[in-house]
Coordinates of C-alpha atoms in Angstrom, one line a residue:
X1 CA 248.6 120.4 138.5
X2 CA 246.8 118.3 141.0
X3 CA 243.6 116.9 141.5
X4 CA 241.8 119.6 143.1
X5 CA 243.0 121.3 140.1
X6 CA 241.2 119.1 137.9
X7 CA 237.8 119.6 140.0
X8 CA 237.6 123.5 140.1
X9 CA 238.3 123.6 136.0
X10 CA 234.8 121.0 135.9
X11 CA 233.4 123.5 138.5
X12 CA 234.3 127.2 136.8
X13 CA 233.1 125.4 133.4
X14 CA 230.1 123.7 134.4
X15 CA 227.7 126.2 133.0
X16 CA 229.1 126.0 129.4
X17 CA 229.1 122.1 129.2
X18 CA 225.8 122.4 130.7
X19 CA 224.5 124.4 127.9
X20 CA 226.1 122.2 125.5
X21 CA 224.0 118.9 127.1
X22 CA 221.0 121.3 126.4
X23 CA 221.9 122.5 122.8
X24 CA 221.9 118.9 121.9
X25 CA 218.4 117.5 124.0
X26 CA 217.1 120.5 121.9
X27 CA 218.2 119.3 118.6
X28 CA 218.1 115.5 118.6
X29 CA 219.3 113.5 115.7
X30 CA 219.2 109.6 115.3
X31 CA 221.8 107.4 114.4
X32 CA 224.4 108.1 112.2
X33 CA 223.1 111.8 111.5
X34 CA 224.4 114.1 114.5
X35 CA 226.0 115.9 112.8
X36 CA 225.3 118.6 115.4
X37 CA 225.9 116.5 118.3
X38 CA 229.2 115.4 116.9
X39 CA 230.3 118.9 115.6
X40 CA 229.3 120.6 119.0
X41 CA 231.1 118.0 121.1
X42 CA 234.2 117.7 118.8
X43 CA 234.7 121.3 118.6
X44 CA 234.7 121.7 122.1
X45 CA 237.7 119.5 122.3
X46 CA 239.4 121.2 119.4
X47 CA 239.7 124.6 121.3
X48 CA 241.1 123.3 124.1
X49 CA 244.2 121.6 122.3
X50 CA 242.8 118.2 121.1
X51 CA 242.9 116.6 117.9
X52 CA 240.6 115.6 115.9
X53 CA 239.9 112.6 113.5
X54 CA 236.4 112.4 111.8
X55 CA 234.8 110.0 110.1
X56 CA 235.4 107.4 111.7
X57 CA 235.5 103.5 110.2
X58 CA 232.2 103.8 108.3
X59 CA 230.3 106.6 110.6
X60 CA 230.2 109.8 109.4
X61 CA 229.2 111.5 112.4
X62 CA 231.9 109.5 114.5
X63 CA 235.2 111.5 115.6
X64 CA 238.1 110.5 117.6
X65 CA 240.0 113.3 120.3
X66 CA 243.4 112.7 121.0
X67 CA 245.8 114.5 123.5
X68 CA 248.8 113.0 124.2
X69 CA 251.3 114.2 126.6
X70 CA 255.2 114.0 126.1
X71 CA 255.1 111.8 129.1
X72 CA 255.0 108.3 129.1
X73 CA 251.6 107.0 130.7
X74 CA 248.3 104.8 130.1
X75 CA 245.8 105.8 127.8
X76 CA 242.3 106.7 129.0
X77 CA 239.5 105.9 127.0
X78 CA 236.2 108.4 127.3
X79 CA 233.3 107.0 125.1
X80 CA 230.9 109.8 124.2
X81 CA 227.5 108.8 122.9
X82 CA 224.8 111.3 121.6
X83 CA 222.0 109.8 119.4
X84 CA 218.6 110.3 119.7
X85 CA 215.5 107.8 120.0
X86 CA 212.6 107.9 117.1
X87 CA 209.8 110.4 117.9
X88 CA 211.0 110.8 121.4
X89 CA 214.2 112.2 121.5
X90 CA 217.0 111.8 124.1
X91 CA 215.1 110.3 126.3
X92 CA 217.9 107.8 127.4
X93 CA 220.5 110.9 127.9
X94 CA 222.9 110.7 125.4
X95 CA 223.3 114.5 126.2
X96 CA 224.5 113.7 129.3
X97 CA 226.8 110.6 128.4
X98 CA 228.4 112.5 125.5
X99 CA 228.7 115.5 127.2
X100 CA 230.1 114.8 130.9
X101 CA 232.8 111.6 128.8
X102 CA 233.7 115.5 126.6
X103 CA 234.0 117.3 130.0
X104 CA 236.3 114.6 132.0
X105 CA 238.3 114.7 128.9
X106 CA 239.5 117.8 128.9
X107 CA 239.4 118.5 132.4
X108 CA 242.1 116.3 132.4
X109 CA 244.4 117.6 129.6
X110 CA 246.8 120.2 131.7
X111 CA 247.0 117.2 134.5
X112 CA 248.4 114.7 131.5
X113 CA 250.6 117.4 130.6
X114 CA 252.5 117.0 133.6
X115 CA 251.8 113.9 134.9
X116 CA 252.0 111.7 132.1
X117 CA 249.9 110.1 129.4
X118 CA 246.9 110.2 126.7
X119 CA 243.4 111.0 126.8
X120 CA 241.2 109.8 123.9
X121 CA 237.6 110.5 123.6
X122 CA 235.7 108.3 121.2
X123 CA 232.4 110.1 119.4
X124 CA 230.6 106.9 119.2
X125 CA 227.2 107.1 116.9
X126 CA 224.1 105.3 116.6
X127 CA 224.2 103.5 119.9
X128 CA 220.6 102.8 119.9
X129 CA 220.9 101.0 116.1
X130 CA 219.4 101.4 113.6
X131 CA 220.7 101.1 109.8
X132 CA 224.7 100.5 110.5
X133 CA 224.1 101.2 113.7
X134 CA 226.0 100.4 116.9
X135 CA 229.5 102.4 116.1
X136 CA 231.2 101.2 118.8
X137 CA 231.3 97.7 117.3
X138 CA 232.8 99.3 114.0
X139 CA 235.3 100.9 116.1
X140 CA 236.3 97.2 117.7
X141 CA 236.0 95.8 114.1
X142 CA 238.8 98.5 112.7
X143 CA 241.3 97.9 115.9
X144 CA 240.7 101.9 117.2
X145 CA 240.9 100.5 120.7
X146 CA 243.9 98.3 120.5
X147 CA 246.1 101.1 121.8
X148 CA 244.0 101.8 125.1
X149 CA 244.3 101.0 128.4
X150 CA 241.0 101.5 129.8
X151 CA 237.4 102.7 128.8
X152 CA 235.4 105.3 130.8
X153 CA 231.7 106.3 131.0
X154 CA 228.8 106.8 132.6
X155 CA 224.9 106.2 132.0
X156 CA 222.0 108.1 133.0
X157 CA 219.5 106.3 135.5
X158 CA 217.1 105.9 137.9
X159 CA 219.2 105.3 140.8
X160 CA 223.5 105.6 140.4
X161 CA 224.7 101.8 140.7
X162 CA 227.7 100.0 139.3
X163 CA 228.2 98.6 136.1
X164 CA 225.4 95.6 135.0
X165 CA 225.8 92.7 132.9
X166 CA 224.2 93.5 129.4
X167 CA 222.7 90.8 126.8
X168 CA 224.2 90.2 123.3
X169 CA 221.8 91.6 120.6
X170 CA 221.9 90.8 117.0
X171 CA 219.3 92.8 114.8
X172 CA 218.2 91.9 111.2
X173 CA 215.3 92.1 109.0
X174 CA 213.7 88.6 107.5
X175 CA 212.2 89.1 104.2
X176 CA 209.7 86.9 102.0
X177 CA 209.4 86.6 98.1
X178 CA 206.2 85.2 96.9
X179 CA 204.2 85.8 93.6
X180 CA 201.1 87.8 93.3
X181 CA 198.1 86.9 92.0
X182 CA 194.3 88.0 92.5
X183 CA 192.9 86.8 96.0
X184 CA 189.6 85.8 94.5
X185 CA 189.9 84.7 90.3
X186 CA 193.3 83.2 90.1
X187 CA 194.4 83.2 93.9
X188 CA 195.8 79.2 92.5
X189 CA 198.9 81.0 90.9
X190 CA 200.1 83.1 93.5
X191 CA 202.7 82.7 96.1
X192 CA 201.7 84.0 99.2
X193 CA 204.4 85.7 100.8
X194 CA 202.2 86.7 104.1
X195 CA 201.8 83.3 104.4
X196 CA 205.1 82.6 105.2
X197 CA 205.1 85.3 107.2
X198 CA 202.4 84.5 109.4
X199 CA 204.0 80.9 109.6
X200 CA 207.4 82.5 110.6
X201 CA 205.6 84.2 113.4
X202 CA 203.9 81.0 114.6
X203 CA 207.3 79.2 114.2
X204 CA 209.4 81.7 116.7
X205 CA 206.2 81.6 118.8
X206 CA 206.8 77.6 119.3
X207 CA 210.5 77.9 119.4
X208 CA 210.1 80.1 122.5
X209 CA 209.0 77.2 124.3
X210 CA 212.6 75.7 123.6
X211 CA 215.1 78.6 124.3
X212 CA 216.9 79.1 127.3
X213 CA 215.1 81.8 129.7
X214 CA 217.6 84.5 129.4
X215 CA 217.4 84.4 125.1
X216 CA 215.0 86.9 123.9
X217 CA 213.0 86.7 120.3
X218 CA 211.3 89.7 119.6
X219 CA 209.8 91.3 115.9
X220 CA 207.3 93.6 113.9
X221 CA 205.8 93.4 110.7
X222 CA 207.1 95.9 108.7
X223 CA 205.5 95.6 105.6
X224 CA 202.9 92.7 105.4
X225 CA 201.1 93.4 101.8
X226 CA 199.4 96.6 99.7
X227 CA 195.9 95.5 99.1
X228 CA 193.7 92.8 101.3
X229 CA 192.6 91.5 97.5
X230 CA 196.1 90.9 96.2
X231 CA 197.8 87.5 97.1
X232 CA 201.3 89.6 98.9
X233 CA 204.2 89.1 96.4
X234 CA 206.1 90.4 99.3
X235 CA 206.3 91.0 103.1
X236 CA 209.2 92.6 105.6
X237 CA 209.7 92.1 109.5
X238 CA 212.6 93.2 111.7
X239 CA 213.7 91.0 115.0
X240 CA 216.1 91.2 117.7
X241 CA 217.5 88.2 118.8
X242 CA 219.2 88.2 122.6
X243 CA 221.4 86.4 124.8
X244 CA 223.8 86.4 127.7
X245 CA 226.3 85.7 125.5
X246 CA 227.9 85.6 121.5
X247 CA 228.5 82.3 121.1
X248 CA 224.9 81.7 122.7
X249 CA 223.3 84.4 120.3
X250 CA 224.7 83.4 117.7
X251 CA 222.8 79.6 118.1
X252 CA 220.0 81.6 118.8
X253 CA 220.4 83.6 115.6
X254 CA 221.1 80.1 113.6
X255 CA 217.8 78.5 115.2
X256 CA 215.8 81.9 113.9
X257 CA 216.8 81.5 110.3
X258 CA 216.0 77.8 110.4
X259 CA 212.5 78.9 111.0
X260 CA 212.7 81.4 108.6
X261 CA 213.5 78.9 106.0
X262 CA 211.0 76.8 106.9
X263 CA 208.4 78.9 106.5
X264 CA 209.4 80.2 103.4
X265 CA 209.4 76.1 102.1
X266 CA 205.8 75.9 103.6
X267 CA 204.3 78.5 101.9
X268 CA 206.4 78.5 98.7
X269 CA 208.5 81.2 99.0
X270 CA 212.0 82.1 99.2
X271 CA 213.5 84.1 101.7
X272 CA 216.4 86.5 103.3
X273 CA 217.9 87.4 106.3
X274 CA 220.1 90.3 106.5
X275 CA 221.6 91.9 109.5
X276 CA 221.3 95.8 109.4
X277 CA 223.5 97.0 112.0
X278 CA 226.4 95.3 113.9
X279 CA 226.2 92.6 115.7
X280 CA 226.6 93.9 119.4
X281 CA 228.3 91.8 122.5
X282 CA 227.3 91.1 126.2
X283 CA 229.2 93.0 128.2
X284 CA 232.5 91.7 130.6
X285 CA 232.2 93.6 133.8
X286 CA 235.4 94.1 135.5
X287 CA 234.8 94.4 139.7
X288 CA 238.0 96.4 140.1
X289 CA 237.0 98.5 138.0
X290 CA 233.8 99.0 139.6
X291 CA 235.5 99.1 142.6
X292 CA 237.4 102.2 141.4
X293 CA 234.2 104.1 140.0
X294 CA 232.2 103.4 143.4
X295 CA 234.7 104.8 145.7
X296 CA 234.9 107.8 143.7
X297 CA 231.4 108.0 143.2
X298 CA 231.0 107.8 146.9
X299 CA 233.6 110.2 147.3
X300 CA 232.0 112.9 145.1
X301 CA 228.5 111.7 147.2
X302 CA 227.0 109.6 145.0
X303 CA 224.6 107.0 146.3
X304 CA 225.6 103.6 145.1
X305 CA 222.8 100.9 144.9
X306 CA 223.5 97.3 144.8
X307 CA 220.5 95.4 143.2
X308 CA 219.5 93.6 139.4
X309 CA 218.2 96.1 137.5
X310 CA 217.3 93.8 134.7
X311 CA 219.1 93.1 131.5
X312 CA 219.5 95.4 128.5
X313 CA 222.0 95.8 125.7
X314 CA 224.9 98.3 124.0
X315 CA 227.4 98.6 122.0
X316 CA 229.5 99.4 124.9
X317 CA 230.2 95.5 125.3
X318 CA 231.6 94.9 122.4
X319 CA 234.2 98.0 123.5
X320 CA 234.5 95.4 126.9
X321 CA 236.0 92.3 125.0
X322 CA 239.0 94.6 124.3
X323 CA 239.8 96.6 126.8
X324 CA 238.5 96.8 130.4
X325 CA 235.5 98.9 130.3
X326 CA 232.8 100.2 133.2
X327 CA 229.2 101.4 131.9
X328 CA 227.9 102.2 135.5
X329 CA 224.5 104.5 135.9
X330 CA 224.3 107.7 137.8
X331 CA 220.5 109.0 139.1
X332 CA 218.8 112.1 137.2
X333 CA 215.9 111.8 138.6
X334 CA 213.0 109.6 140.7
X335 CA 213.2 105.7 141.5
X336 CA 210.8 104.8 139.5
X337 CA 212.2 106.9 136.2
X338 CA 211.8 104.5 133.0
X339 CA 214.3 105.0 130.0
X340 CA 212.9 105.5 126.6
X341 CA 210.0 107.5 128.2
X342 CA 209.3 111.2 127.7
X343 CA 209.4 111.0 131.6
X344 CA 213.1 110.1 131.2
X345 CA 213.6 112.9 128.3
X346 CA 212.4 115.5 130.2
X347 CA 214.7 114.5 133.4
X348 CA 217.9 114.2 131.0
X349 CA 217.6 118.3 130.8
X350 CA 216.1 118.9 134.2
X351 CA 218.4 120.3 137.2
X352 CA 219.2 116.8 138.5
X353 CA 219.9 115.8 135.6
X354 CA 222.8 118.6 134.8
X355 CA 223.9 117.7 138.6
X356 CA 224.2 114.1 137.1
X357 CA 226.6 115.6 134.4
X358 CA 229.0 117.3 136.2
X359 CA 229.4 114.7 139.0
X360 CA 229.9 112.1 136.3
X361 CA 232.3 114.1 134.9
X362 CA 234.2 114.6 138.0
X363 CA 234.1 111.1 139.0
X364 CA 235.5 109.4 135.7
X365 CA 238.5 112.6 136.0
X366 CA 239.1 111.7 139.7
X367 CA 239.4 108.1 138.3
X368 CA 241.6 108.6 135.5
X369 CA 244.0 110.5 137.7
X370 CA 244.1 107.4 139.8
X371 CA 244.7 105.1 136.8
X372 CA 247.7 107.8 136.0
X373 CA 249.1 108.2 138.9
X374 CA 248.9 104.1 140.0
X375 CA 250.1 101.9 137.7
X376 CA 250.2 98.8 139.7
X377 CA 246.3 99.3 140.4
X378 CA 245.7 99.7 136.2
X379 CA 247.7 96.4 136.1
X380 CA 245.7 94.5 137.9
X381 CA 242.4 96.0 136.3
X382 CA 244.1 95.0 133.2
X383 CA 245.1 91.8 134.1
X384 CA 241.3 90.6 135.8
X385 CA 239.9 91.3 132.1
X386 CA 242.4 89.3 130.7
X387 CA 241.1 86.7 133.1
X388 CA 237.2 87.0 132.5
X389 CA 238.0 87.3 128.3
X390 CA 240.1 84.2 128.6
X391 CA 237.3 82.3 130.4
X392 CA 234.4 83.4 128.2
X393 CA 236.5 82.3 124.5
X394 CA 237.9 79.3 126.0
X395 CA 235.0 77.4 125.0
X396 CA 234.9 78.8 121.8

């Protein structure tokens, strides 16, 4: 079994994994209910010799493929992700990602076989949030990554560049508990809990003013009173809070609630903050790592960009304080394709866009076979992340 090997089983089994991507863009499901998504995907690995946990640390719809050869070598991490967005559906590819991490997976199983080691591929739900959203965190949390050597995937993009730092993103909902009364006879008694909203607003609107440029406040109103003649016993709103890293987010996070509880004193109230999905982590990018996806990229003719594509967030990062990780992009469509767009949906089941699969596939098999077959190279991969952890907890 040799590399080329590898290749020609992605290319004879293209079309089926390419109907698989499709099956699931046709049939989205959000966060923590694919259980489509994760049956399709998990099954696929199940007939070709893998096995399968399910339900994994608090995610019903999470599964965990194992195939270990009886040869000693590194283990290879795929992560597969597959939710949908709200009312739009996968229009940030999660077909693809789950589908082409599946694919490299098992292209790779006769090659372990013989050449040594173990591939894992991780079902990972609810990477856009949501309630208990962000798996991968939970996975961190329960230790189901202490046994890996290295994490592989690959995002759908605009253009196919290397792996970009990523903000730290906590997500909670602030709530407000006032008393009602009538707005016009006995308006006296009441506690108005819109009131504290509407201060809490005006409060992280004057705290922007004192955050560092790269932290990001951002909320709705999700429930701000019944009846315009009722003094609003109680109101809901949901924020994100952002920064470049943890230890910075979680000032960030502090400062929010001080507000919070301010504004609940101001008007009266009491108040609560509670986080609704795990608390995800800025991502550590590892340049040899990189270095290993662009060459193989290139070599399976990808065009690699070299630019700041701004800064947005995932789950993946938290899976990047553990183990050395790459979330790099790969282009499905036009330059000026916009995730979380029906633009962007619509290119996640186009033609490029199943090109985009398969190559991705092929180049994180092509790299795995290199991690196998080198071990001084995973070494040294392994030894930078120690490197850029160390320096980002130091401080801690």
């Amino acid at each position: 079994m040799n590399e080329q090997s590898v290749l020609n089983y992605i290319e004879h089994n293209k079309e089926a994994f390419i109907n698989i991507s499709h099956q699931i863009h046709d049939r989205p499901e959000l966060g923590n209910e694919e259980y489509f998504a994760s049956s399709l995907l998990s099954k696929a690995l199940y007939d070709e010799g893998f096995t399968i946990e399910r339900d994994i640390a608090g995610h019903e719809t999470g599964f965990i493929a194992t195939f270990e050869s009886e040869l000693d070598g590194p283990v290879i991490a795929f992560l597969a992700e597959y939710d949908a967005l709200p009312g739009i559906g996968h229009a940030c590819g999660h077909n693809i990602i789950g589908t082409a991490s599946v694919l490299a997976g098992i292209s790779l199983r006769t090659y372990v076989e013989t050449h040594g080691g173990t591939i894992k591929v991780f079902g990972t739900p609810a990477e856009e949030g949501g309630i208990n959203g962000s798996a991968k965190a939970s996975y961190v949390k329960a230790g189901l990554f202490s046994d890996c050597d290295v994490a592989l995937m690959i995002h759908p993009g605009h253009e196919s560049y290397r792996t970009v730092p990523t903000l730290a993103v906590d997500v909670f909902e602030v709530e407000f508990f006032g008393k009602t009364a009538h707005a016009s006879e006995n308006a006296h008694n009441g506690v108005n809990a819109l009131d504290a909203m509407i201060s809490f607003f005006n409060g992280i609107a004057q705290l922007r003013q004192h955050i560092r440029k790269s932290d990001k406040v951002h909320g709705v109103i999700l429930d701000g009173g019944k009846s315009a003649n009722i003094i609003p016993d109680y109101t809901k709103a949901r924020f994100y809070t952002r920064a470049t890293t943890r230890k910075a987010l979680d000032a960030l996070t502090d400062k929010v609630e001080r507000v919070a509880e301010g504004a609940a004193i101001t008007a009266g109230a009491t108040y609560a903050l509670n986080h609704i999905q795990n608390g995800v982590n800025e991502f550590i990018p590892n340049d040899l790592l990189d270095d290993l996806f662009e060459r193989h990229a290139c070599k399976h003719n990808e065009i690699i960009l070299h630019d700041d594509f701004g800064f947005g967030s995932t789950d993946t990062g938290n899976v990047s304080h553990i183990i050395p990780t790459i979330h790099p992009h790969i282009k499905i469509g036009p330059s000026n394709l916009v995730g979380h767009t029906v633009e962007f949906k619509d290119a996640a089941r186009s033609a490029h866009g199943d090109h985009a699969l398969i190559q991705g596939a092929k180049i994180m098999a092509t790299m795995a076979i290199e991690l196998i077959d080198n071990p001084d190279e995973l070494q040294a991969i392994k030894n930078l992340h120690s490197v850029l952890k160390g320096r980002i907890y130091e401080h801690e």
